[in-house]
Amino acid sequence: MARTETAPAVRCAVVTGGSRGIGRAICEKLAQQGFAVCVNYAGNAAAAEETVAQCAAYGVEAFAVQADVSTAEGCNALFEAAMAKFGRVDVLVNNAGVTRDGLVLRMSEEDFDKVLDTNLKGAFLCCKAAAKIMMRQRYGRIINMSSIVGLRGNAGQANYAASKAGLIGLTKSLAKELASRNITVNAIAPGFIATDMTDAMTEAARAATLASIPAGHIGKPEDVAQAAAFFAAESSAYITGQVLCVDGGMAV
Ligand code: NAP
């Protein structure tokens, strides 16, 4: 059996890309459940501060950290800031993500790299920084934001699909590496969720996607936050290496 920790008074979470959309909903949900929250963002400071205020309304400590997770410097600075403020990191949600859509024949190397660097390498770097801390604590919950596109592929999103499929491989491998340390690693695969990211879709693409959702409607960021809170819970200790679809039945 894994060596157990002495539980702290407050659990602390780092959420990458917490300024908007799904990340913001996760920050709020975790705050509602009593977690102190470090809200990471890339450039939108005003949105990040709004998330912080929404978390603080639940009476928990929350603060924003600007850091580009696609770089090792950014990830290290993020975890240094979280440790300086909280002294521990119990939960990491690798949520930051970008798209640069296009058919493979027209996709530039730059657009491929941008998506892989942010979505996959960023998660790897944050996992590495968090795992060091969590191993010392003998406790941790890592949650990686994949996508239904990582399971099924999507024409026009080869870079994005590769990054999200890669996250599933990362999740399963790291779950095996860290299970004996009382650290779980799981992934969420959202379907179609209403955020700035999906606002960019054309009406035709939106209608086609909607027709493929058995639930008959688009999901909300809060639907995904519910799954993140489940994996983040202390009581989810025996669940690791899993991919949970939050997609209104799309992947069934
Ligand atoms: P969104 O509304 O576009 O928000 C993206 C977030 O990521 C923002 O907070 C942004 O920060 C942050 N970010 C982007 N690049 C970053 C970087 N290099 N370093 C740090 N933060 C960075 O996206 P969303 O729809 O909420 O998606 C969140 C996650 O869920 C993504 O991983 C996405 O792939 C995944 N997902 C979304 C859907 C969906 O239907 N929406 C479906 C499946 C999976 P700023 O605000 O500072 O720009």
Short mmCIF file of C-alpha atoms and ligand atoms in Angstrom, two decimals:
data_model
loop_
_atom_site.label_atom_id
_atom_site.label_comp_id
_atom_site.label_asym_id
_atom_site.label_seq_id
_atom_site.Cartn_x
_atom_site.Cartn_y
_atom_site.Cartn_z
CA MET A 1 0.00 0.00 0.00
CA ALA A 2 1.18 3.55 -0.77
CA ARG A 3 2.66 5.53 2.11
CA THR A 4 0.07 8.07 3.15
CA GLU A 5 0.47 11.76 3.82
CA THR A 6 -0.61 13.99 6.67
CA ALA A 7 -3.61 15.77 5.13
CA PRO A 8 -3.29 19.58 5.06
CA ALA A 9 -6.00 21.99 6.25
CA VAL A 10 -6.52 23.27 2.70
CA ARG A 11 -5.91 21.51 -0.60
CA CYS A 12 -4.35 23.68 -3.34
CA ALA A 13 -4.96 23.51 -7.09
CA VAL A 14 -3.14 24.87 -10.14
CA VAL A 15 -5.37 25.24 -13.21
CA THR A 16 -3.66 26.13 -16.48
CA GLY A 17 -5.73 28.29 -18.81
CA GLY A 18 -8.01 29.21 -15.92
CA SER A 19 -8.91 32.65 -17.22
CA ARG A 20 -11.75 31.64 -19.53
CA GLY A 21 -14.11 28.89 -20.66
CA ILE A 22 -13.68 25.41 -19.22
CA GLY A 23 -10.66 26.41 -17.11
CA ARG A 24 -12.61 29.18 -15.40
CA ALA A 25 -15.49 26.83 -14.61
CA ILE A 26 -13.01 24.33 -13.11
CA CYS A 27 -11.41 27.04 -10.94
CA GLU A 28 -14.83 28.06 -9.67
CA LYS A 29 -15.95 24.50 -9.00
CA LEU A 30 -12.76 23.70 -7.08
CA ALA A 31 -13.08 26.95 -5.10
CA GLN A 32 -16.67 26.03 -4.26
CA GLN A 33 -15.33 22.76 -2.86
CA GLY A 34 -12.80 24.57 -0.66
CA PHE A 35 -9.63 24.37 -2.77
CA ALA A 36 -7.24 27.32 -2.86
CA VAL A 37 -6.72 28.09 -6.56
CA CYS A 38 -3.81 29.30 -8.67
CA VAL A 39 -5.34 30.61 -11.91
CA ASN A 40 -2.86 30.45 -14.79
CA TYR A 41 -3.36 32.39 -18.03
CA ALA A 42 -1.39 33.34 -21.14
CA GLY A 43 -2.26 36.98 -21.85
CA ASN A 44 -5.77 37.83 -20.72
CA ALA A 45 -5.07 39.36 -17.29
CA ALA A 46 -8.52 40.95 -16.91
CA ALA A 47 -10.28 37.62 -17.49
CA ALA A 48 -7.92 35.87 -15.06
CA GLU A 49 -8.65 38.46 -12.36
CA GLU A 50 -12.38 37.88 -12.91
CA THR A 51 -11.85 34.17 -12.29
CA VAL A 52 -9.86 35.00 -9.16
CA ALA A 53 -12.69 37.20 -7.87
CA GLN A 54 -15.24 34.46 -8.56
CA CYS A 55 -13.11 31.94 -6.63
CA ALA A 56 -12.50 34.36 -3.74
CA ALA A 57 -16.27 34.76 -3.39
CA TYR A 58 -16.28 31.20 -2.00
CA GLY A 59 -13.93 32.30 0.78
CA VAL A 60 -10.81 30.55 -0.52
CA GLU A 61 -7.41 31.97 -1.43
CA ALA A 62 -7.00 32.53 -5.17
CA PHE A 63 -4.48 34.35 -7.32
CA ALA A 64 -3.52 34.66 -10.99
CA VAL A 65 -0.18 33.81 -12.59
CA GLN A 66 0.72 34.78 -16.13
CA ALA A 67 2.87 32.03 -17.62
CA ASP A 68 3.21 30.50 -21.06
CA VAL A 69 2.93 26.77 -20.39
CA SER A 70 4.46 25.90 -23.75
CA THR A 71 7.88 26.80 -22.33
CA ALA A 72 9.86 25.22 -19.50
CA GLU A 73 10.55 28.70 -18.07
CA GLY A 74 6.81 29.44 -17.99
CA CYS A 75 5.94 26.16 -16.28
CA ASN A 76 8.71 26.45 -13.73
CA ALA A 77 7.69 30.04 -12.93
CA LEU A 78 4.08 28.92 -12.51
CA PHE A 79 4.96 26.23 -9.96
CA GLU A 80 7.42 28.50 -8.15
CA ALA A 81 4.62 31.06 -7.76
CA ALA A 82 2.15 28.42 -6.55
CA MET A 83 4.65 27.03 -4.04
CA ALA A 84 5.58 30.52 -2.82
CA LYS A 85 1.90 31.27 -2.15
CA PHE A 86 0.52 27.92 -0.97
CA GLY A 87 3.56 25.83 -0.05
CA ARG A 88 2.01 22.82 -1.79
CA VAL A 89 0.21 21.68 -4.95
CA ASP A 90 -2.41 18.97 -4.49
CA VAL A 91 -4.19 19.23 -7.84
CA LEU A 92 -2.93 20.10 -11.30
CA VAL A 93 -5.42 20.59 -14.12
CA ASN A 94 -3.68 20.79 -17.50
CA ASN A 95 -6.43 22.67 -19.28
CA ALA A 96 -4.63 25.32 -21.37
CA GLY A 97 -5.19 24.66 -25.04
CA VAL A 98 -5.23 26.25 -28.47
CA THR A 99 -6.35 25.36 -31.99
CA ARG A 100 -4.81 26.21 -35.36
CA ASP A 101 -7.15 24.35 -37.72
CA GLY A 102 -6.49 23.43 -41.35
CA LEU A 103 -6.20 20.44 -43.64
CA VAL A 104 -2.86 18.64 -43.37
CA LEU A 105 -1.82 19.52 -46.91
CA ARG A 106 -2.18 23.20 -46.09
CA MET A 107 -1.10 23.11 -42.45
CA SER A 108 2.13 24.96 -41.72
CA GLU A 109 4.82 23.46 -39.53
CA GLU A 110 4.42 26.52 -37.31
CA ASP A 111 0.71 25.78 -36.71
CA PHE A 112 1.50 22.15 -35.99
CA ASP A 113 4.21 23.07 -33.50
CA LYS A 114 2.14 25.79 -31.80
CA VAL A 115 -0.66 23.35 -30.97
CA LEU A 116 1.62 20.49 -29.91
CA ASP A 117 3.82 22.80 -27.83
CA THR A 118 0.89 24.29 -25.92
CA ASN A 119 -1.47 21.35 -25.58
CA LEU A 120 0.94 18.43 -25.18
CA LYS A 121 4.42 19.66 -24.32
CA GLY A 122 2.90 22.21 -21.93
CA ALA A 123 1.06 19.43 -20.10
CA PHE A 124 4.23 17.31 -19.98
CA LEU A 125 6.24 20.18 -18.51
CA CYS A 126 3.58 20.99 -15.92
CA CYS A 127 3.21 17.29 -15.00
CA LYS A 128 6.97 17.10 -14.48
CA ALA A 129 7.06 20.18 -12.25
CA ALA A 130 3.96 19.09 -10.30
CA ALA A 131 5.05 15.46 -9.92
CA LYS A 132 8.24 16.53 -8.10
CA ILE A 133 6.15 18.41 -5.56
CA MET A 134 3.45 15.74 -5.30
CA MET A 135 5.96 12.93 -4.77
CA ARG A 136 7.39 14.80 -1.78
CA GLN A 137 3.86 15.31 -0.46
CA ARG A 138 2.92 11.68 -1.17
CA TYR A 139 -0.33 13.03 -2.57
CA GLY A 140 -1.55 14.42 -5.86
CA ARG A 141 -4.29 14.55 -8.46
CA ILE A 142 -3.34 15.35 -12.08
CA ILE A 143 -6.09 15.93 -14.63
CA ASN A 144 -5.31 16.36 -18.32
CA MET A 145 -7.82 18.00 -20.68
CA SER A 146 -7.99 15.83 -23.76
CA SER A 147 -10.87 15.89 -26.26
CA ILE A 148 -13.21 13.61 -28.12
CA VAL A 149 -11.11 14.68 -31.12
CA GLY A 150 -8.16 12.87 -29.55
CA LEU A 151 -10.19 9.66 -29.53
CA ARG A 152 -11.84 9.92 -32.93
CA GLY A 153 -9.77 12.36 -35.02
CA ASN A 154 -11.31 15.25 -36.94
CA ALA A 155 -10.71 16.45 -40.50
CA GLY A 156 -9.03 19.85 -40.31
CA GLN A 157 -7.64 19.26 -36.82
CA ALA A 158 -4.73 16.84 -37.28
CA ASN A 159 -2.47 18.93 -35.05
CA TYR A 160 -5.12 19.29 -32.34
CA ALA A 161 -6.13 15.60 -32.54
CA ALA A 162 -2.49 14.54 -32.29
CA SER A 163 -2.00 16.71 -29.20
CA LYS A 164 -5.16 15.40 -27.53
CA ALA A 165 -4.40 11.74 -28.38
CA GLY A 166 -0.88 12.34 -27.07
CA LEU A 167 -2.34 13.57 -23.80
CA ILE A 168 -4.10 10.24 -23.36
CA GLY A 169 -0.80 8.37 -23.79
CA LEU A 170 0.85 10.77 -21.35
CA THR A 171 -1.98 10.25 -18.86
CA LYS A 172 -1.84 6.46 -18.94
CA SER A 173 1.96 6.30 -18.75
CA LEU A 174 2.24 8.79 -15.91
CA ALA A 175 -0.60 7.06 -14.06
CA LYS A 176 1.54 3.91 -14.02
CA GLU A 177 4.65 5.83 -12.94
CA LEU A 178 2.96 7.63 -10.04
CA ALA A 179 0.29 5.23 -8.76
CA SER A 180 2.46 3.90 -5.94
CA ARG A 181 3.05 7.47 -4.71
CA ASN A 182 -0.62 8.15 -3.97
CA ILE A 183 -0.85 10.34 -7.10
CA THR A 184 -3.60 9.75 -9.66
CA VAL A 185 -3.45 10.89 -13.29
CA ASN A 186 -6.65 10.98 -15.34
CA ALA A 187 -7.95 12.65 -18.49
CA ILE A 188 -11.21 14.25 -19.49
CA ALA A 189 -12.39 14.15 -23.09
CA PRO A 190 -15.00 16.86 -23.60
CA GLY A 191 -17.20 16.80 -26.67
CA PHE A 192 -18.62 20.12 -27.88
CA ILE A 193 -18.64 22.75 -25.12
CA ALA A 194 -19.75 26.37 -25.54
CA THR A 195 -16.64 28.57 -25.05
CA ASP A 196 -14.60 31.13 -27.00
CA MET A 197 -12.84 28.19 -28.68
CA THR A 198 -16.04 26.78 -30.19
CA ASP A 199 -17.50 30.25 -30.90
CA ALA A 200 -14.98 30.40 -33.73
CA MET A 201 -16.74 27.53 -35.59
CA THR A 202 -18.79 28.24 -38.71
CA GLU A 203 -22.58 27.86 -38.48
CA ALA A 204 -22.44 24.84 -40.81
CA ALA A 205 -19.82 23.09 -38.68
CA ARG A 206 -21.78 23.89 -35.53
CA ALA A 207 -25.01 22.45 -36.99
CA ALA A 208 -23.23 19.28 -38.14
CA THR A 209 -21.66 18.79 -34.71
CA LEU A 210 -24.95 19.38 -32.94
CA ALA A 211 -26.60 16.69 -35.07
CA SER A 212 -24.04 14.17 -33.78
CA ILE A 213 -24.76 14.76 -30.08
CA PRO A 214 -27.24 12.20 -28.69
CA ALA A 215 -28.12 14.56 -25.81
CA GLY A 216 -29.30 17.05 -28.46
CA HIS A 217 -27.53 20.08 -27.06
CA ILE A 218 -24.09 21.62 -26.65
CA GLY A 219 -22.35 21.17 -23.29
CA LYS A 220 -21.48 23.86 -20.74
CA PRO A 221 -18.07 24.47 -19.14
CA GLU A 222 -19.71 23.49 -15.83
CA ASP A 223 -20.39 20.00 -17.22
CA VAL A 224 -16.63 19.50 -17.63
CA ALA A 225 -15.87 21.12 -14.25
CA GLN A 226 -18.06 18.46 -12.62
CA ALA A 227 -15.78 15.73 -14.01
CA ALA A 228 -12.64 17.61 -12.94
CA ALA A 229 -13.97 17.94 -9.38
CA PHE A 230 -14.64 14.20 -9.35
CA PHE A 231 -11.04 13.33 -10.27
CA ALA A 232 -9.69 16.03 -7.92
CA ALA A 233 -11.46 14.59 -4.88
CA GLU A 234 -9.47 12.80 -2.19
CA SER A 235 -12.04 10.02 -2.36
CA SER A 236 -11.18 9.28 -6.03
CA ALA A 237 -7.89 7.74 -4.83
CA TYR A 238 -8.30 4.36 -6.56
CA ILE A 239 -9.18 5.78 -10.00
CA THR A 240 -6.18 6.40 -12.24
CA GLY A 241 -5.22 6.27 -15.92
CA GLN A 242 -8.82 6.81 -17.01
CA VAL A 243 -10.34 8.91 -19.78
CA LEU A 244 -13.79 10.25 -18.98
CA CYS A 245 -15.86 11.56 -21.90
CA VAL A 246 -18.08 14.54 -21.13
CA ASP A 247 -19.84 14.76 -24.44
CA GLY A 248 -23.59 14.17 -24.24
CA GLY A 249 -23.03 10.69 -25.65
CA MET A 250 -21.05 11.65 -28.78
CA ALA A 251 -18.37 8.99 -28.32
CA VAL A 252 -20.78 6.13 -27.58
P1 NAP B 1 -10.67 28.82 -24.46
O1 NAP B 1 -12.00 29.39 -24.05
O2 NAP B 1 -10.11 29.19 -25.77
O3 NAP B 1 -9.60 29.15 -23.30
C1 NAP B 1 -8.27 28.73 -23.46
C2 NAP B 1 -7.51 29.00 -22.17
O4 NAP B 1 -6.16 28.53 -22.35
C3 NAP B 1 -7.42 30.47 -21.82
O5 NAP B 1 -7.50 30.58 -20.42
C4 NAP B 1 -6.02 30.87 -22.32
O6 NAP B 1 -5.46 31.97 -21.62
C5 NAP B 1 -5.26 29.59 -22.01
N1 NAP B 1 -4.02 29.43 -22.77
C6 NAP B 1 -3.85 29.33 -24.12
N2 NAP B 1 -2.55 29.19 -24.43
C7 NAP B 1 -1.86 29.19 -23.26
C8 NAP B 1 -0.49 29.11 -22.90
N3 NAP B 1 0.48 28.97 -23.83
N4 NAP B 1 -0.15 29.20 -21.59
C9 NAP B 1 -1.10 29.34 -20.63
N5 NAP B 1 -2.43 29.42 -20.91
C10 NAP B 1 -2.80 29.36 -22.20
O7 NAP B 1 -10.72 27.22 -24.45
P2 NAP B 1 -11.78 26.18 -23.83
O8 NAP B 1 -12.78 25.89 -24.86
O9 NAP B 1 -12.19 26.61 -22.47
O10 NAP B 1 -10.85 24.88 -23.76
C11 NAP B 1 -10.14 24.53 -22.58
C12 NAP B 1 -9.50 23.17 -22.82
O11 NAP B 1 -10.51 22.21 -23.12
C13 NAP B 1 -8.52 23.13 -23.99
O12 NAP B 1 -7.45 22.27 -23.70
C14 NAP B 1 -9.35 22.55 -25.11
O13 NAP B 1 -8.56 21.93 -26.09
C15 NAP B 1 -10.21 21.57 -24.34
N6 NAP B 1 -11.43 21.19 -25.03
C16 NAP B 1 -12.39 22.13 -25.33
C17 NAP B 1 -13.55 21.74 -25.99
C18 NAP B 1 -14.66 22.71 -26.32
O14 NAP B 1 -15.63 22.28 -26.99
N7 NAP B 1 -14.58 23.95 -25.93
C19 NAP B 1 -13.73 20.39 -26.35
C20 NAP B 1 -12.73 19.48 -26.03
C21 NAP B 1 -11.60 19.89 -25.36
P3 NAP B 1 -5.80 33.52 -22.03
O15 NAP B 1 -7.20 33.80 -21.55
O16 NAP B 1 -4.79 34.32 -21.30
O17 NAP B 1 -5.68 33.59 -23.52
#
